[in-house]
Coordinates of C-alpha atoms (C1' of nucleotides) and ligand atoms in Angstrom, one line a residue:
Chain A
X1 CA 191.9 40.5 -21.4
X2 CA 193.5 37.7 -19.6
X3 CA 196.9 38.4 -21.0
X4 CA 200.0 36.5 -19.8
X5 CA 202.9 38.7 -19.2
X6 CA 205.9 38.5 -21.5
X7 CA 208.0 37.3 -18.7
X8 CA 205.8 34.3 -18.2
X9 CA 205.9 33.7 -21.9
X10 CA 209.7 33.9 -21.9
X11 CA 209.8 31.5 -19.0
X12 CA 207.6 29.0 -20.7
X13 CA 209.7 29.3 -23.9
X14 CA 212.9 28.8 -22.0
X15 CA 211.7 25.7 -20.2
X16 CA 210.4 24.4 -23.4
X17 CA 213.8 24.9 -24.9
X18 CA 215.5 23.1 -22.0
X19 CA 213.0 20.3 -22.4
X20 CA 213.9 19.9 -26.0
X21 CA 217.7 19.9 -25.3
X22 CA 218.1 17.3 -22.7
X23 CA 221.6 16.5 -24.1
X24 CA 223.2 19.8 -23.2
X25 CA 224.3 19.6 -19.6
X26 CA 223.4 23.2 -19.0
X27 CA 222.3 26.1 -21.2
X28 CA 223.1 29.8 -20.5
X29 CA 220.5 32.5 -20.4
X30 CA 222.3 34.1 -23.2
X31 CA 222.0 31.1 -25.4
X32 CA 218.3 30.9 -25.0
X33 CA 217.8 34.6 -25.3
X34 CA 219.8 34.5 -28.6
X35 CA 217.8 31.7 -30.2
X36 CA 214.5 33.4 -29.4
X37 CA 215.7 37.0 -29.8
X38 CA 214.6 38.2 -26.4
X39 CA 216.4 40.5 -24.0
X40 CA 219.1 38.4 -22.3
X41 CA 219.1 40.3 -19.0
X42 CA 215.4 40.0 -18.7
X43 CA 215.4 36.3 -19.5
X44 CA 218.2 36.0 -17.0
X45 CA 216.0 37.4 -14.3
X46 CA 213.1 35.1 -15.2
X47 CA 215.4 32.1 -15.1
X48 CA 216.7 33.2 -11.8
X49 CA 213.3 33.3 -10.3
X50 CA 212.5 29.9 -11.7
X51 CA 215.7 28.7 -10.1
X52 CA 214.7 30.2 -6.8
X53 CA 211.4 28.4 -6.7
X54 CA 213.2 25.2 -7.6
X55 CA 212.1 24.5 -11.1
X56 CA 215.6 24.9 -12.4
X57 CA 219.1 24.2 -11.2
X58 CA 221.7 26.8 -12.0
X59 CA 225.4 26.5 -12.4
X60 CA 227.6 29.7 -12.4
X61 CA 231.0 30.1 -14.0
X62 CA 232.2 29.2 -17.4
X63 CA 230.0 26.8 -19.4
X64 CA 227.5 27.3 -16.7
X65 CA 223.8 27.8 -17.2
X66 CA 220.5 26.2 -16.3
X67 CA 218.9 22.8 -16.4
X68 CA 215.5 21.4 -15.5
X69 CA 215.5 20.2 -11.9
X70 CA 212.7 17.7 -12.7
X71 CA 211.3 15.9 -15.7
X72 CA 209.6 18.2 -18.1
X73 CA 206.5 16.0 -17.8
X74 CA 206.2 16.9 -14.2
X75 CA 206.4 20.7 -14.6
X76 CA 203.1 22.3 -15.2
X77 CA 202.5 25.6 -17.0
X78 CA 200.8 26.7 -13.8
X79 CA 203.9 26.4 -11.8
X80 CA 205.9 28.4 -14.2
X81 CA 203.3 31.2 -14.5
X82 CA 202.7 31.3 -10.8
X83 CA 206.4 31.5 -10.1
X84 CA 206.9 34.4 -12.5
X85 CA 203.7 36.4 -12.3
X86 CA 202.8 35.6 -8.8
X87 CA 199.6 34.1 -7.4
X88 CA 197.3 37.0 -8.3
X89 CA 194.1 36.2 -10.0
X90 CA 191.0 37.1 -12.0
X91 CA 189.1 39.7 -10.0
X92 CA 190.8 43.0 -9.7
X93 CA 190.7 42.7 -5.9
X94 CA 191.7 39.3 -4.7
X95 CA 194.6 40.3 -2.6
X96 CA 194.2 37.2 -0.5
X97 CA 193.6 38.4 3.0
X98 CA 193.3 42.1 2.2
X99 CA 189.9 42.5 0.7
X100 CA 189.1 45.4 -1.6
X101 CA 187.2 48.5 -0.8
X102 CA 183.9 47.5 -2.4
X103 CA 184.0 44.2 -0.5
X104 CA 180.5 44.5 1.2
X105 CA 178.8 45.5 -2.0
X106 CA 180.6 43.5 -4.7
X107 CA 179.3 40.0 -4.7
X108 CA 181.0 39.1 -7.9
X109 CA 184.1 37.8 -6.3
X110 CA 182.7 34.4 -5.3
X111 CA 181.5 33.1 -8.6
X112 CA 184.7 34.4 -10.3
X113 CA 186.8 32.5 -7.8
X114 CA 185.4 29.3 -9.2
X115 CA 186.4 30.5 -12.7
X116 CA 189.8 30.9 -11.3
X117 CA 189.9 27.4 -10.1
X118 CA 188.9 26.1 -13.5
X119 CA 191.6 28.1 -15.2
X120 CA 194.2 27.0 -12.7
X121 CA 193.1 23.5 -13.4
X122 CA 193.6 23.8 -17.1
X123 CA 197.0 25.4 -16.6
X124 CA 198.0 22.6 -14.2
X125 CA 197.0 20.0 -16.7
X126 CA 199.5 21.2 -19.3
X127 CA 203.1 20.3 -18.7
X128 CA 206.3 21.6 -20.3
X129 CA 206.6 18.3 -21.9
X130 CA 203.2 18.7 -23.6
X131 CA 204.4 22.0 -25.0
X132 CA 207.6 20.6 -26.3
X133 CA 205.8 17.7 -27.8
X134 CA 203.6 19.9 -29.9
X135 CA 205.9 20.6 -32.8
X136 CA 206.8 17.0 -33.3
X137 CA 203.1 16.1 -33.5
X138 CA 202.9 17.5 -37.0
X139 CA 200.6 20.3 -37.8
X140 CA 197.7 18.9 -35.9
X141 CA 196.4 21.9 -34.0
X142 CA 197.3 24.5 -36.5
X143 CA 194.0 25.4 -38.1
X144 CA 191.4 24.8 -35.5
X145 CA 188.5 27.2 -35.5
X146 CA 188.8 28.9 -32.2
X147 CA 185.1 29.4 -31.4
X148 CA 185.6 32.1 -28.8
X149 CA 184.4 35.3 -30.3
X150 CA 180.7 34.5 -30.6
X151 CA 179.9 37.0 -27.9
X152 CA 180.0 40.3 -29.8
Chain B
X1 CA 198.5 37.0 -13.5
X2 CA 195.4 36.7 -15.5
X3 CA 193.8 39.7 -14.0
X4 CA 190.5 41.1 -15.2
X5 CA 190.5 44.8 -15.7
X6 CA 188.5 46.9 -13.3
X7 CA 186.3 48.0 -16.1
X8 CA 185.3 44.4 -16.8
X9 CA 184.7 43.9 -13.1
X10 CA 182.5 47.0 -13.0
X11 CA 180.6 45.8 -16.0
X12 CA 179.9 42.4 -14.4
X13 CA 178.9 44.1 -11.2
X14 CA 176.5 46.4 -12.9
X15 CA 174.9 43.6 -14.9
X16 CA 174.6 41.6 -11.8
X17 CA 172.9 44.5 -10.1
X18 CA 170.5 44.9 -13.0
X19 CA 169.8 41.1 -12.8
X20 CA 168.9 41.5 -9.2
X21 CA 166.6 44.4 -9.7
X22 CA 164.2 43.3 -12.4
X23 CA 161.5 45.3 -10.9
X24 CA 163.1 48.7 -11.6
X25 CA 162.3 49.6 -15.2
X26 CA 165.7 51.2 -15.6
X27 CA 168.6 52.1 -13.4
X28 CA 170.9 55.0 -14.0
X29 CA 174.7 54.6 -14.1
X30 CA 174.9 56.9 -11.1
X31 CA 172.6 54.7 -9.1
X32 CA 174.8 51.7 -9.6
X33 CA 178.0 53.7 -9.2
X34 CA 176.7 55.0 -5.9
X35 CA 175.8 51.6 -4.5
X36 CA 179.1 50.1 -5.3
X37 CA 181.2 53.2 -4.7
X38 CA 182.8 53.3 -8.1
X39 CA 183.5 56.3 -10.4
X40 CA 180.2 57.2 -12.0
X41 CA 181.7 58.5 -15.3
X42 CA 183.8 55.4 -15.7
X43 CA 180.9 53.1 -15.1
X44 CA 178.9 55.2 -17.5
X45 CA 181.4 54.4 -20.2
X46 CA 181.3 50.8 -19.4
X47 CA 177.6 50.7 -19.6
X48 CA 177.7 52.6 -22.8
X49 CA 179.9 50.0 -24.4
X50 CA 177.7 47.3 -23.1
X51 CA 174.7 49.1 -24.7
X52 CA 176.6 49.4 -28.0
X53 CA 177.2 45.7 -28.2
X54 CA 173.5 45.1 -27.4
X55 CA 173.7 43.6 -23.9
X56 CA 171.8 46.6 -22.5
X57 CA 169.1 48.9 -23.6
X58 CA 169.5 52.5 -22.6
X59 CA 166.9 55.2 -22.0
X60 CA 167.9 58.8 -21.8
X61 CA 166.1 61.6 -20.0
X62 CA 164.6 61.8 -16.6
X63 CA 164.2 58.5 -14.8
X64 CA 166.2 57.0 -17.6
X65 CA 169.0 54.5 -17.3
X66 CA 169.7 51.0 -18.4
X67 CA 168.1 47.6 -18.4
X68 CA 169.1 44.2 -19.6
X69 CA 168.2 43.6 -23.2
X70 CA 168.0 39.8 -22.6
X71 CA 167.4 37.4 -19.7
X72 CA 170.2 37.4 -17.3
X73 CA 170.5 33.7 -17.8
X74 CA 171.4 34.1 -21.4
X75 CA 174.2 36.6 -20.9
X76 CA 177.5 35.0 -20.3
X77 CA 180.5 36.4 -18.4
X78 CA 182.4 35.9 -21.5
X79 CA 180.3 38.2 -23.5
X80 CA 180.6 41.0 -21.0
X81 CA 184.4 40.7 -20.6
X82 CA 184.8 40.4 -24.4
X83 CA 182.7 43.5 -24.9
X84 CA 184.7 45.5 -22.5
X85 CA 188.3 44.3 -22.6
X86 CA 188.2 43.2 -26.2
X87 CA 189.1 39.8 -27.7
X88 CA 192.7 39.7 -26.7
X89 CA 194.0 36.6 -25.1
X90 CA 196.6 34.6 -23.2
X91 CA 199.9 34.7 -25.1
X92 CA 201.5 38.1 -25.2
X93 CA 201.4 38.0 -29.0
X94 CA 198.1 36.7 -30.4
X95 CA 197.3 39.8 -32.4
X96 CA 195.1 37.6 -34.6
X97 CA 196.5 37.9 -38.1
X98 CA 199.6 39.9 -37.1
X99 CA 201.9 37.4 -35.6
X100 CA 204.6 38.5 -33.2
X101 CA 208.3 38.9 -33.9
X102 CA 209.4 35.6 -32.4
X103 CA 206.9 33.7 -34.4
X104 CA 209.3 31.3 -36.1
X105 CA 211.1 30.4 -32.9
X106 CA 208.3 30.5 -30.3
X107 CA 206.3 27.3 -30.5
X108 CA 204.5 28.0 -27.3
X109 CA 201.6 29.7 -28.9
X110 CA 199.8 26.6 -30.1
X111 CA 199.4 24.7 -26.9
X112 CA 198.5 28.0 -25.1
X113 CA 195.8 28.6 -27.7
X114 CA 194.1 25.5 -26.4
X115 CA 194.3 26.8 -22.9
X116 CA 192.6 29.9 -24.2
X117 CA 189.7 27.9 -25.5
X118 CA 189.3 26.2 -22.2
X119 CA 189.2 29.4 -20.4
X120 CA 186.8 30.9 -22.8
X121 CA 184.6 27.9 -22.3
X122 CA 184.5 28.3 -18.6
X123 CA 183.7 32.0 -18.9
X124 CA 180.9 31.2 -21.4
X125 CA 179.4 28.7 -19.1
X126 CA 178.8 31.3 -16.4
X127 CA 175.9 33.6 -16.8
X128 CA 175.0 36.8 -15.1
X129 CA 172.1 34.9 -13.6
X130 CA 174.5 32.5 -12.0
X131 CA 176.4 35.3 -10.4
X132 CA 173.3 37.0 -9.1
X133 CA 172.1 33.7 -7.8
X134 CA 175.1 33.3 -5.7
X135 CA 174.2 35.4 -2.7
X136 CA 170.8 33.9 -2.3
X137 CA 172.2 30.4 -2.2
X138 CA 173.3 31.0 1.4
X139 CA 177.0 30.8 2.3
X140 CA 177.7 27.8 0.2
X141 CA 180.8 28.8 -1.6
X142 CA 182.3 31.0 1.1
X143 CA 184.9 28.9 2.7
X144 CA 186.1 26.5 0.0
X145 CA 189.8 25.7 0.0
X146 CA 191.0 27.0 -3.3
X147 CA 193.6 24.5 -4.1
X148 CA 195.5 26.6 -6.6
X149 CA 198.7 27.5 -5.0
X150 CA 200.3 24.2 -4.8
X151 CA 202.8 25.0 -7.4
X152 CA 205.4 27.0 -5.5
Chain C
dT1 C1' 244.1 36.1 -13.4
dG2 C1' 240.5 36.7 -16.5
dA3 C1' 236.6 35.4 -19.3
dA4 C1' 231.9 33.6 -19.0
dC5 C1' 228.6 32.7 -16.1
dT6 C1' 224.6 33.5 -12.3
dG7 C1' 222.4 36.7 -8.6
dC8 C1' 220.5 41.0 -7.3
dG9 C1' 219.0 45.7 -6.5
dA10 C1' 217.9 50.0 -8.4
dC11 C1' 216.5 52.5 -12.3
dA12 C1' 214.4 54.2 -16.5
dA13 C1' 211.3 53.7 -20.4
dA14 C1' 207.1 52.4 -22.3
dA15 C1' 202.6 50.8 -22.4
dA16 C1' 198.3 49.7 -20.5
dT17 C1' 194.7 51.1 -17.2
dA18 C1' 192.0 54.0 -14.6
dG19 C1' 189.8 58.1 -14.1
dT20 C1' 188.4 63.1 -15.3
dC21 C1' 186.5 66.8 -18.0
dC22 C1' 183.8 68.9 -21.2
dT23 C1' 180.3 69.1 -24.7
dA24 C1' 176.5 67.4 -27.3
dT25 C1' 172.2 65.2 -27.5
dA26 C1' 167.8 62.9 -25.9
dC27 C1' 163.9 62.5 -23.1
dT28 C1' 160.6 63.9 -19.2
dG29 C1' 157.6 66.4 -16.8
dA30 C1' 155.9 70.6 -15.0
Chain D
dT1 C1' 158.8 75.5 -24.0
dC2 C1' 162.0 75.2 -20.7
dA3 C1' 164.6 73.3 -16.9
dG4 C1' 166.5 69.2 -15.2
dT5 C1' 168.2 64.7 -15.6
dA6 C1' 170.2 61.2 -18.2
dT7 C1' 172.9 58.9 -21.9
dA8 C1' 176.9 59.4 -25.7
dG9 C1' 181.3 60.1 -26.5
dG10 C1' 185.8 62.4 -27.5
dA11 C1' 190.0 64.2 -25.5
dC12 C1' 192.9 64.3 -22.0
dT13 C1' 195.6 63.3 -17.6
dA14 C1' 197.1 60.5 -13.9
dT15 C1' 198.4 56.1 -12.1
dT16 C1' 200.0 51.6 -12.2
dT17 C1' 202.1 47.7 -14.4
dT18 C1' 205.1 45.8 -17.4
dT19 C1' 209.3 45.8 -19.8
dG20 C1' 213.8 46.5 -20.2
dT21 C1' 218.6 48.3 -18.7
dC22 C1' 222.7 49.1 -15.8
dG23 C1' 226.0 48.1 -12.6
dC24 C1' 228.2 45.4 -9.4
dA25 C1' 229.2 41.3 -6.5
dG26 C1' 229.9 36.3 -6.3
dT27 C1' 231.3 31.7 -8.9
dT28 C1' 233.5 28.6 -11.7
dC29 C1' 237.0 27.1 -14.7
dA30 C1' 240.9 27.1 -17.7
Ligands
FES201 S1 186.0 43.8 -6.9 FE1 186.7 43.6 -4.9 S2 185.2 42.4 -3.8 FE2 184.6 42.4 -5.9
FES202 S1 205.1 34.8 -28.0 FE1 204.5 35.4 -30.1 S2 204.5 33.5 -31.2 FE2 205.0 33.0 -29.1

DNA sequence: TGAACTGCGACAAAAATAGTCCTATACTGA
DNA sequence: TCAGTATAGGACTATTTTTGTCGCAGTTCA
């Protein structure tokens, strides 16, 4: 449930990498793919999309690659995920204008839309910078009890 | 991104239906499937699972069916979703104990775990009762601007 | 010129979801 | 006690989504 796609994951990882290497003028997709052990071509596509929406600046040719187009602090996880996975959301319908078949009957959409908002809010409140920060902040968050399975 | 499965949707819809019909002693899977126009057998399975985890009580035989085992107010969306879609969460890895291949390199997991918590919190804070309530509360939430696409 | 890049579109493979079928079992009421 | 209606659940297929690959065109730089 509520799984992020790998592409989004890859995208976040890549941005995090870039945020941690501000010295390098630009880093190639291959470089990042190698350090994380993920398929280069796939990552390339992800980075291309991020470039398209303006989160990255690309530079073709030798010693080319990507760099953040803004400060890591100003790029939210939401933006990244939205750029890669698209705007779709919680309920299985939610096609924006096009409403699903069970529209008249299903009244579940409304309350869930508010859940969406909350989630989007959380995602927006986390920046790439925050993520990059994490490992330098020692093992602070490592062993928290994640009280989220009480339901069953 | 972050899509709920249809099964979970169906489950929520069914519980909502039950919450709205407290008069009926028990409602059959077919009844609910018919009113919402969803595959009866599939809904049956969903209801069976909800019964198994104790959210519903089932009653076989003629005029049988399901009923809420607790007050709608005390059943959270989280419980329902968790029961149906399982405990899996945000990051593409997160197999609990089994950590993914890119474990040493990927440091993105930690911060995202906190996002998970927040989302779970939101889901836990919404009860079936809240959902059922929604339509009686007039068209209050209908035309809210959902400010969640600012990213792109 | 040629090596090392990005930028795309089309495909193929794999995995997750959605949905169906079939059989067994439980309860009800006539 | 028997027919009808309902849940329980395993096995299976179909569909969709996600993941990953290939090939080729354009760019930059030495
Ligand atoms: S599932 Fe489409 S309107 Fe609710
Ligand atoms: S994607 Fe598995 S540890 Fe980050």
